Structure formats: structure tokens, C-alpha cells
Short mmCIF file of C-alpha atoms in Angstrom, two decimals:
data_model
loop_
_atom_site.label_atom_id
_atom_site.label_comp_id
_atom_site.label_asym_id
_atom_site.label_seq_id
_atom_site.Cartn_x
_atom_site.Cartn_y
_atom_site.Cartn_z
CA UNK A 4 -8.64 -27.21 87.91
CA UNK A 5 -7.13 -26.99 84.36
CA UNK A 6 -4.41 -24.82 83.66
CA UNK A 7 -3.65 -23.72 80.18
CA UNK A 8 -0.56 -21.29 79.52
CA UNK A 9 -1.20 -20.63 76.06
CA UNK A 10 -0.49 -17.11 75.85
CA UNK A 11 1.13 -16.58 79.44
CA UNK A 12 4.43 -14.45 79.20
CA UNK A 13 6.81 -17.01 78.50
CA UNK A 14 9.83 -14.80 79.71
CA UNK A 15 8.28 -14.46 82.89
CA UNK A 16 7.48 -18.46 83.34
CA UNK A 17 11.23 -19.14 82.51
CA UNK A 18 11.72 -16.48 85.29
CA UNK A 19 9.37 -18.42 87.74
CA UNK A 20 10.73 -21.80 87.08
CA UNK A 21 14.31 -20.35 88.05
CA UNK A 22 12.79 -18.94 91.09
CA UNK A 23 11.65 -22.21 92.25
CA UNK A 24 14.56 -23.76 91.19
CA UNK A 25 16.73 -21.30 93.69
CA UNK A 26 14.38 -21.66 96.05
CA UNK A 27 15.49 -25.00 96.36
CA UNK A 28 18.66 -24.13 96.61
CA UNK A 29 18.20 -21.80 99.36
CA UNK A 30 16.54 -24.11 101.04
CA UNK A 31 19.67 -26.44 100.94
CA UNK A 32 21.84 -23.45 101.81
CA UNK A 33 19.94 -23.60 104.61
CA UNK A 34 20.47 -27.03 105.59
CA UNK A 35 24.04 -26.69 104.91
CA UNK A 36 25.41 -23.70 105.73
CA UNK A 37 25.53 -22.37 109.31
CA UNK A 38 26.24 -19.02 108.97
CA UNK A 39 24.69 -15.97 109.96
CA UNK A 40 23.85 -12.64 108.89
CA UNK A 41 21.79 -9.55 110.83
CA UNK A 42 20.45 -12.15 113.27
CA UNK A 43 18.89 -14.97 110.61
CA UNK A 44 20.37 -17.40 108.31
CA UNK A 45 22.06 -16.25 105.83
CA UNK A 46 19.99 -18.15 103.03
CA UNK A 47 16.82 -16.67 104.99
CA UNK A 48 16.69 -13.71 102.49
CA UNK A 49 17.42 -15.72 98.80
CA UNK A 50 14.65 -18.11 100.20
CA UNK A 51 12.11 -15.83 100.39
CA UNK A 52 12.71 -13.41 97.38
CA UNK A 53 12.97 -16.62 95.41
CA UNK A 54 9.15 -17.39 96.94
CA UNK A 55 7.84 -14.55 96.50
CA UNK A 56 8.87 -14.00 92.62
CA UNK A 57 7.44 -17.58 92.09
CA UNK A 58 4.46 -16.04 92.70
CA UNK A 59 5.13 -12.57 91.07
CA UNK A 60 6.18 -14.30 87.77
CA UNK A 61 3.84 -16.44 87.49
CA UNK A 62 0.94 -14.19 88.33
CA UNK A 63 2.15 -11.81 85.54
CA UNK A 64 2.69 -14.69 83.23
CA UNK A 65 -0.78 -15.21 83.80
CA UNK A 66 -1.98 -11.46 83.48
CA UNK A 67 -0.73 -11.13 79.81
CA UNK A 68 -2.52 -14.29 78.65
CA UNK A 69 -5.61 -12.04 79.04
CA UNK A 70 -4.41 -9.32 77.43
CA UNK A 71 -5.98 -8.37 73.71
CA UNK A 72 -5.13 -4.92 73.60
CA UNK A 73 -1.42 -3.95 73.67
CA UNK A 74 -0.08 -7.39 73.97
CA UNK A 75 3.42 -5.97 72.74
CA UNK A 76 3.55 -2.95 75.46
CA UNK A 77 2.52 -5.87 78.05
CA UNK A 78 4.98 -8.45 76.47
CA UNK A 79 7.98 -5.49 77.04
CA UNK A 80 6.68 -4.72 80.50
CA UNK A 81 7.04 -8.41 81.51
CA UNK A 82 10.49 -8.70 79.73
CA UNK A 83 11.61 -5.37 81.94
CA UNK A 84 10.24 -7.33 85.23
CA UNK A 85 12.19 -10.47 84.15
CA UNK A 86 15.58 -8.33 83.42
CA UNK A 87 15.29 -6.58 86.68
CA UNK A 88 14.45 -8.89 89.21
CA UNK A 89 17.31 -11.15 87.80
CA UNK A 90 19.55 -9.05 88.54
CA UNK A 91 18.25 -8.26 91.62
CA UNK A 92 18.41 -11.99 92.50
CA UNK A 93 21.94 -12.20 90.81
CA UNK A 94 23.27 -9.35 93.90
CA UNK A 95 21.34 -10.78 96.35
CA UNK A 96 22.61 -14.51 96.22
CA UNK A 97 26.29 -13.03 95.35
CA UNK A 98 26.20 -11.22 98.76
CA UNK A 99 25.21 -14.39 100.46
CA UNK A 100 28.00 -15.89 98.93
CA UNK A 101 30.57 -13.31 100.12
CA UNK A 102 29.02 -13.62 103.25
CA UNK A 103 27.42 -9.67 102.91
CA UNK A 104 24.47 -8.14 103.31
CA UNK A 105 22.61 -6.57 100.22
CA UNK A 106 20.33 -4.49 101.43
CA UNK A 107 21.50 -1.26 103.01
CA UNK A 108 24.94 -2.08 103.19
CA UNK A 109 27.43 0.47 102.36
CA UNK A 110 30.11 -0.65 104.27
CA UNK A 111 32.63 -0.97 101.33
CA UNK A 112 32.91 0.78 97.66
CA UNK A 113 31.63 -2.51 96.16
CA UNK A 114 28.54 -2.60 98.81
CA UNK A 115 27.48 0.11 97.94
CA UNK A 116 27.67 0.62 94.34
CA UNK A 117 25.72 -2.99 94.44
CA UNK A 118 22.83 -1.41 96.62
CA UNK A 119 23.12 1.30 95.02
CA UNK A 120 22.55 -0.92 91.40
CA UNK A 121 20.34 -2.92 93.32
CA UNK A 122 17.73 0.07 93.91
CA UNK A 123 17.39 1.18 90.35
CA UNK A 124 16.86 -2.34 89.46
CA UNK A 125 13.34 -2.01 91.96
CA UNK A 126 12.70 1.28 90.23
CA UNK A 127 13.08 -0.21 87.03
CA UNK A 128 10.38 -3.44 88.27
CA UNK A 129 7.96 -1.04 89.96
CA UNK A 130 7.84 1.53 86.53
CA UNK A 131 7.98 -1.77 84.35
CA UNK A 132 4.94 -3.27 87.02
CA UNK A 133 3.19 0.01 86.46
CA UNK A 134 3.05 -0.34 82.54
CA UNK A 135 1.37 -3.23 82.88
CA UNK A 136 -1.12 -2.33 85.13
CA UNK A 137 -2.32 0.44 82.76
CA UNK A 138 -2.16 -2.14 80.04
CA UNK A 139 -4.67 -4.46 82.34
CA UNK A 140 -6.82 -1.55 83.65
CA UNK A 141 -7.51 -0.74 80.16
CA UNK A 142 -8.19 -4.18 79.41
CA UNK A 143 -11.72 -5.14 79.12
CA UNK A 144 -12.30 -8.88 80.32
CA UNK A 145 -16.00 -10.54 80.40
CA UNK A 146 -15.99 -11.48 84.09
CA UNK A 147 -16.32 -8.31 85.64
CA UNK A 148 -15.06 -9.81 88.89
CA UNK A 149 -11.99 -10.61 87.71
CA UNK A 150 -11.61 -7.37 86.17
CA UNK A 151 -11.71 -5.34 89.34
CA UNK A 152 -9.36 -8.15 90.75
CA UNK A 153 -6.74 -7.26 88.31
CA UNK A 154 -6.91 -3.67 88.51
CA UNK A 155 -7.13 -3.29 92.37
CA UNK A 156 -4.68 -5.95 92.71
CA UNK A 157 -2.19 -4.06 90.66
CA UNK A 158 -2.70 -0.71 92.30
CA UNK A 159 -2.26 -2.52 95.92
CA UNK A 160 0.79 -4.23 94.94
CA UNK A 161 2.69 -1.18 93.34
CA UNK A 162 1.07 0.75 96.68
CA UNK A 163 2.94 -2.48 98.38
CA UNK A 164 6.37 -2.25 96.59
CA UNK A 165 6.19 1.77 96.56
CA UNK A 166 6.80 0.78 101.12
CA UNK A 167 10.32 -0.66 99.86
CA UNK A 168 11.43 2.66 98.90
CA UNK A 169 10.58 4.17 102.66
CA UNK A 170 12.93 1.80 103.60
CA UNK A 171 15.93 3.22 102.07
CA UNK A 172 15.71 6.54 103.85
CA UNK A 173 18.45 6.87 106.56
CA UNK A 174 17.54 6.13 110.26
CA UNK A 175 18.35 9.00 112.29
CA UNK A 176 20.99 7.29 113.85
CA UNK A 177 22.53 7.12 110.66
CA UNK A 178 21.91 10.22 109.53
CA UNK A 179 23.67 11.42 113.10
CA UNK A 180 27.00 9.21 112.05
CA UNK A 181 25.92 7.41 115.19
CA UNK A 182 25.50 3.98 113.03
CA UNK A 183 27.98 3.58 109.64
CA UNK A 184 28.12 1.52 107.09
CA UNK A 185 24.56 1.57 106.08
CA UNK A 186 21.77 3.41 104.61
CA UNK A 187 18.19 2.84 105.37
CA UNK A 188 16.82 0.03 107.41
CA UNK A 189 13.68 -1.99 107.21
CA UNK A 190 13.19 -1.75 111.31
CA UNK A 191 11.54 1.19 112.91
CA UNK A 192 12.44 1.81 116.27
CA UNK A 193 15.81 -0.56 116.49
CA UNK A 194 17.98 -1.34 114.42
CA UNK A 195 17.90 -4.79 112.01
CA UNK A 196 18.79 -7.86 113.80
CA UNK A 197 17.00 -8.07 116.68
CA UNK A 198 14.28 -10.35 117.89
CA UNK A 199 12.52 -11.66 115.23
CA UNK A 200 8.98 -13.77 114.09
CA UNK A 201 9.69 -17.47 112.91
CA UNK A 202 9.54 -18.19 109.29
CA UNK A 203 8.82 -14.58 108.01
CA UNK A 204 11.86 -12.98 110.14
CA UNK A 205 9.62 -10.16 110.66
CA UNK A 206 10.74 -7.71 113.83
CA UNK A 207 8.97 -8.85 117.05
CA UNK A 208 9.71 -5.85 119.29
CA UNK A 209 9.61 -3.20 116.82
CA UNK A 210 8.03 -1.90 114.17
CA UNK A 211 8.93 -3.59 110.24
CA UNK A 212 7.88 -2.08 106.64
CA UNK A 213 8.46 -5.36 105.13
CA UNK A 214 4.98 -6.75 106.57
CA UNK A 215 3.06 -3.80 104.43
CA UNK A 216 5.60 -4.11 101.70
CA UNK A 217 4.71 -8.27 101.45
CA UNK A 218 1.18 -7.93 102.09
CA UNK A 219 0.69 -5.22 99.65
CA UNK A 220 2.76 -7.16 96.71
CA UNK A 221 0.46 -10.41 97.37
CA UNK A 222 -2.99 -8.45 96.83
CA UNK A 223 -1.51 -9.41 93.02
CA UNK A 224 -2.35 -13.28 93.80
CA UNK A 225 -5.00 -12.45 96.75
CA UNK A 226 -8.38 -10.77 94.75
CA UNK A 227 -7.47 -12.66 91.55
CA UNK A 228 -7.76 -16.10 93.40
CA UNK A 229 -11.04 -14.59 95.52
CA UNK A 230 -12.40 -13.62 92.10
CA UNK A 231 -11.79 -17.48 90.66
CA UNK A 232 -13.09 -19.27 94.33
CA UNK A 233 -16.37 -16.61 93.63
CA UNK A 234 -16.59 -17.82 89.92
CA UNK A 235 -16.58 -21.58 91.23
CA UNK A 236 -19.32 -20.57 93.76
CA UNK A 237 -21.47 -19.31 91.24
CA UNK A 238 -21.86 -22.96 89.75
CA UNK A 239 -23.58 -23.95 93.04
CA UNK A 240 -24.76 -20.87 94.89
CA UNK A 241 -27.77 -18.74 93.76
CA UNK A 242 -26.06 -15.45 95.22
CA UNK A 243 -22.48 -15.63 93.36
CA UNK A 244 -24.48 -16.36 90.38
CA UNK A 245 -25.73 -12.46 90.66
CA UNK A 246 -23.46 -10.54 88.63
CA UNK A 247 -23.57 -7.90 90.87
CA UNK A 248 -22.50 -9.54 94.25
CA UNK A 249 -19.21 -11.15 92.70
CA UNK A 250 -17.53 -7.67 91.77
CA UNK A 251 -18.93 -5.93 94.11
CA UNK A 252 -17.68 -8.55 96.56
CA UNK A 253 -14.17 -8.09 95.11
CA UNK A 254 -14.89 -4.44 95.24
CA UNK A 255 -15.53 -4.73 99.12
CA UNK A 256 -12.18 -7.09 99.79
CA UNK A 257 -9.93 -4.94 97.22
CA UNK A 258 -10.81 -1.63 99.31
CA UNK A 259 -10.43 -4.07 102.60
CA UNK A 260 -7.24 -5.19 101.38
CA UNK A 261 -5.83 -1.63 101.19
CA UNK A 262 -6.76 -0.39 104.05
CA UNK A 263 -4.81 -3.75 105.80
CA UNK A 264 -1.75 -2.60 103.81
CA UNK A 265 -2.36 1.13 104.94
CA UNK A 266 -2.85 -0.26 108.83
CA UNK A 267 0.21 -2.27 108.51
CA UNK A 268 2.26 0.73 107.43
CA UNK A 269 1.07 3.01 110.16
CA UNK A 270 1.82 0.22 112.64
CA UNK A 271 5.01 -0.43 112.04
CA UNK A 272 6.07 3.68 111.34
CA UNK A 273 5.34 4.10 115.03
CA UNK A 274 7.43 1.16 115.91
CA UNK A 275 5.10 -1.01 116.99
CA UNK A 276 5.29 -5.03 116.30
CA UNK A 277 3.13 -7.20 114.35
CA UNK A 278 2.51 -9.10 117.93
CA UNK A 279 1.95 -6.01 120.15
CA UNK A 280 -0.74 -4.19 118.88
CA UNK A 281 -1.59 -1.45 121.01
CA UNK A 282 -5.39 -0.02 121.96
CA UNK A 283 -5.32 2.53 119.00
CA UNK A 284 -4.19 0.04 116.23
CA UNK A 285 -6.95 -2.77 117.80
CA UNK A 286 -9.49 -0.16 117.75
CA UNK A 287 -8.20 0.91 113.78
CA UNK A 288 -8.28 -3.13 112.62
CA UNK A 289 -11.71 -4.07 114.44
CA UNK A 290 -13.44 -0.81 112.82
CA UNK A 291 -11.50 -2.00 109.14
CA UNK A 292 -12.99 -5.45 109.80
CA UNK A 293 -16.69 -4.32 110.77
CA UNK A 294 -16.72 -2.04 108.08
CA UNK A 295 -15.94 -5.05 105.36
CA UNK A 296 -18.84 -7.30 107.10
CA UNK A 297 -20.98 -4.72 106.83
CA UNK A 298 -20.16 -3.74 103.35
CA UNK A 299 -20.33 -7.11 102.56
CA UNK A 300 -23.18 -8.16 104.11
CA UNK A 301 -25.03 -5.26 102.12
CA UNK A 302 -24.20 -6.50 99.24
CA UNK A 303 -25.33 -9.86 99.69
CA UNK A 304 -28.70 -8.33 100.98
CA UNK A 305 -29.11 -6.36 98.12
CA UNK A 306 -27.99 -9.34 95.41
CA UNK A 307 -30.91 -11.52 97.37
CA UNK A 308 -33.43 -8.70 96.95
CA UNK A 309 -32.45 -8.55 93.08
CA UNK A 310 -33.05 -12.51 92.57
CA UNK A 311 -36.86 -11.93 94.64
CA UNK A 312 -37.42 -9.41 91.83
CA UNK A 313 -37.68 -12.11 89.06
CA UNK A 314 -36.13 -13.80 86.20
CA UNK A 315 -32.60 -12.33 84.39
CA UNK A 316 -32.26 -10.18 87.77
CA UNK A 317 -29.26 -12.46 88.00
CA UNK A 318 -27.80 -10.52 84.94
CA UNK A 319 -26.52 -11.61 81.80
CA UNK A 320 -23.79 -14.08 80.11
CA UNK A 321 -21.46 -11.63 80.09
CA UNK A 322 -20.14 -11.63 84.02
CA UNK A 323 -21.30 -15.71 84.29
CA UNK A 324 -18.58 -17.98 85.80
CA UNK A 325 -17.67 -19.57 81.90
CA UNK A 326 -16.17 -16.01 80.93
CA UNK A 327 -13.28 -17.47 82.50
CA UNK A 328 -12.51 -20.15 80.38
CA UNK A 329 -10.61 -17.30 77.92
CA UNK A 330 -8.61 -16.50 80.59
CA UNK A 331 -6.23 -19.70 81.28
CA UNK A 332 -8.07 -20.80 84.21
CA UNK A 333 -11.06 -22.83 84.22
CA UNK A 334 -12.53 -25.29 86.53
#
């Protein structure tokens, strides 16, 4: 697969590049420096913001090469994003470096006027993120598929980031004066620190907002890159040649996809780990999952009674896999 940037949000690929430059760099820090903060490595949390806006630059980059309408409204939007989350990145390394936390940490004056900076910095990225997805939902594109990919994807991930601000309420211990020197907490049912996943750092005997928040934020690279692996299909396959199965297909995951994020929120707000599911929240993600087959098995049925109706039932040009080729992707 080609990929041709002509178009893509330059701003926000400088940003990206950055991003995987300090994700380098965290890496090292990790390698290097033995320290520890709330339980991890201290270079745990640069690591994985750096990852993660990799991903969030460059899928934005990406989003404003397809824009034709409002390009300068998108162009700001993406300039916003860029300002913000460099900041953002700029506290969070310079509390590793003083050997702090950044997130809910009030424990000095300078703590927490840099949380305190540090949250209107994520208001600032999710308004800025919410420009641009009325830009894009306005935005007509010829695959249809990708379309729907781009709008649900935005709606999920501001849905995702809007989980951050739960986390900034105060824990009732806090609230009590039973635990200072903070404010908010990403852990529900403990307090941050404890027990934790591998890799992810993720809470493993509680419940953790950041798993909604992160899955949320990725639907933004999730149903765009199901809409592209669709496209490719159609080249081969008779049914993702029907321009009706591929956005209805997208429709089906998108709506799938939300409901995952809304599941992992109501898990983890009654305290309950990723790993230790109980009955109720089995029960909740088996009936999710049936309901996608099933959804998505319709629509395959129906695309297959379509093509037995005859010729063009298939659709036309308009939603085929080569409308992509304007978009900065093509196979």
C-alpha cells in the first residue's frame, strides 16, 4: 500500500514525527532509569502518550487530506490539537524529570497549577477534536464506507476522551481529607498504584477509566482501517463489492464499537477489573457480541439476496473500492 500525504495536516505530521521521536526516548528512559512512580516506571506514562499521539496525529493528518469543504476551519482545528497536546507532553515529561506525577497531583503550588494547566490543555484538544469532526461529518466523501468510518470514529473517540474528564472528580476519600495531595484518580475502588496489567499498566484488582478512555480514542484508527481492509476485499469478494454491505458493515462495528466503550465504562465504575469480569458484565459482552453477528450476518444475507436480483444490484461507481484513491490511501 501507497501512501501519499499530499494534503495531510502538515502541523500535525511534524507533531507525529516528534511523538515517535519521544517515544524513543521513553523507551530509553526506560532502559536507563530505575525509578519509580505510583507503582510503574516512571517513563511508563511519556511512553504511552507519546504512542498514542503517533497515532492521533497522524490519523488527523490524514483526516484533513480529505477535506474539500472548510479546509481552513479543519487546518485551525489541527493546529489547536498540535498546540495543546504539546504542551501537554511538555508537563508530562517535565514531571518525569522532577521525579512527579502529572496527573492528579496537587501536592505542591507548582503541581497543581501544572494539572491544573494541564486540564484546560485536554479541554482545549477535545473542543479543537470536536471542530473537526463537524468539519468531517459534513464532509461528503465517495466511499460511503469510509464516510461513516470517519464520522462514527470521531463521535467514539471524543465519547472516549470525554471518560478522561470523570477521572478528575475527587475520590471520596479525598473528598473526606482522608487522602491529600491529589485530586481525582483514574482507579475505582483503590487507589492508583496497585496491582497492575503488563504493558498497558491497567488496574488488575480494580476497576480503571483509562481502558474506556483508550479504547474509545482508538475507534479514530479502528473503523477507518476496517473501512480500507473492506475496500481491499471488494477487489476479490463479490459481497464487499455491494455498496450496501461495506457501510452498513461499518455501520454494524461503529455501533459495536460504542457499546464496547460504554461496557468498559460501566465495568470499571463498579470497580471491577479488566480480568475479573463478573456474571452480569459476561452476560452484557456475550449479548453485545451476538447482537453484532447477528447484525452482521443480516447484512451479508441481505447484500447476497441483492446480487441474486441481477446486474448493477451491486450499486454504482460512486461507493466502489477506487473512490479511495482521492483520499491518500490506495492499494
Amino acid at each position: 500500500m501507497r501512501i501519499h500525504i499530499a494534503g495531510w495536516h502538515r502541523p500535525l505530521l511534524v507533531f507525529a514525527a516528534a511523538m515517535g521521536v519521544m517515544t524513543l526516548v521513553s523507551g530509553v528512559g526506560l532502559l536507563v532509569d530505575e525509578r519509580m512512580l505510583a507503582g510503574s516506571p516512571i517513563w511508563h506514562k511519556p511512553l504511552k502518550f507519546s504512542v498514542s499521539f503517533v497515532l492521533y496525529g497522524l490519523t488527523l493528518a490524514w483526516m484533513h487530506s480529505l477535506l474539500t469543504r472548510r479546509q481552513r476551519t479543519g487546518w485551525w482545528a489541527g493546529t489547536v490539537v498540535v498546540a495543546a497536546s504539546v504542551l501537554e507532553m511538555a508537563i508530562i515529561v517535565g514531571q518525569v524529570v522532577r521525579g512527579k506525577r502529572s496527573h492528579f497531583n496537587t501536592e505542591t503550588s507548582t503541581d497543581a497549577a501544572l494539572y491544573s494547566l494541564m486540564g484546560t490543555t485536554v479541554v482545549v484538544l477535545w473542543l479543537a477534536t470536536l471542530l473537526m469532526a463537524v468539519v468531517l461529518w459534513r464532509q461528503p466523501l465517495a466511499d460511503r464506507a469510509t464516510q461513516w468510518a470517519i464520522r462514527l470514529g470521531t463521535v467514539i473517540g471524543l465519547a472516549g476522551l470525554s471518560v478522561g474528564f470523570m477521572m478528575t472528580q475527587p475520590t471520596a476519600d479525598q473528598s473526606a481529607g482522608r487522602i491529600t495531595g491529589a485530586a481525582g484518580a483514574h482507579s475505582v475502588g483503590t487507589t492508583d498504584g496497585g496491582p497492575h496489567l503488563p504493558v498497558t499498566g491497567w488496574e488488575s484488582t480494580a476497576g480503571d477509566l483509562r481502558i474506556a478512555h483508550f479504547v474509545g480514542m482508538h475507534a479514530l484508527q479502528v473503523l477507518p482501517l476496517l473501512a480500507l481492509a473492506l475496500a481491499h476485499a471488494a477487489r476479490r469478494y463479490g459481497w464487499a463489492a455491494d455498496t450496501g454491505v461495506r457501510p452498513r458493515l461499518v455501520l454494524v462495528a461503529g455501533l459495536g464499537y460504542a457499546g464496547a466503550v460504554g461496557l468498559a465504562t460501566w465495568q470499571a465504575l463498579r470497580g471491577q477489573a479488566l480480568t475479573s469480569p463478573d456474571a452480569l458484565t459476561l452476560g452484557a459482552a456475550g449479548a453485545l457480541a451476538a447482537a453484532v453477528a447477528v447484525a452482521a450476518a443480516l447484512v451479508l444475507l441481505a447484500g447476497a439476496a441483492r446480487r441474486r436480483g441481477g446486474p448493477g444490484a451491486a450499486g454504482g461507481p460512486g461507493d466502489r473500492p477506487e473512490a479511495l484513491a482521492g483520499s491518500g490511501l490506495r492499494g
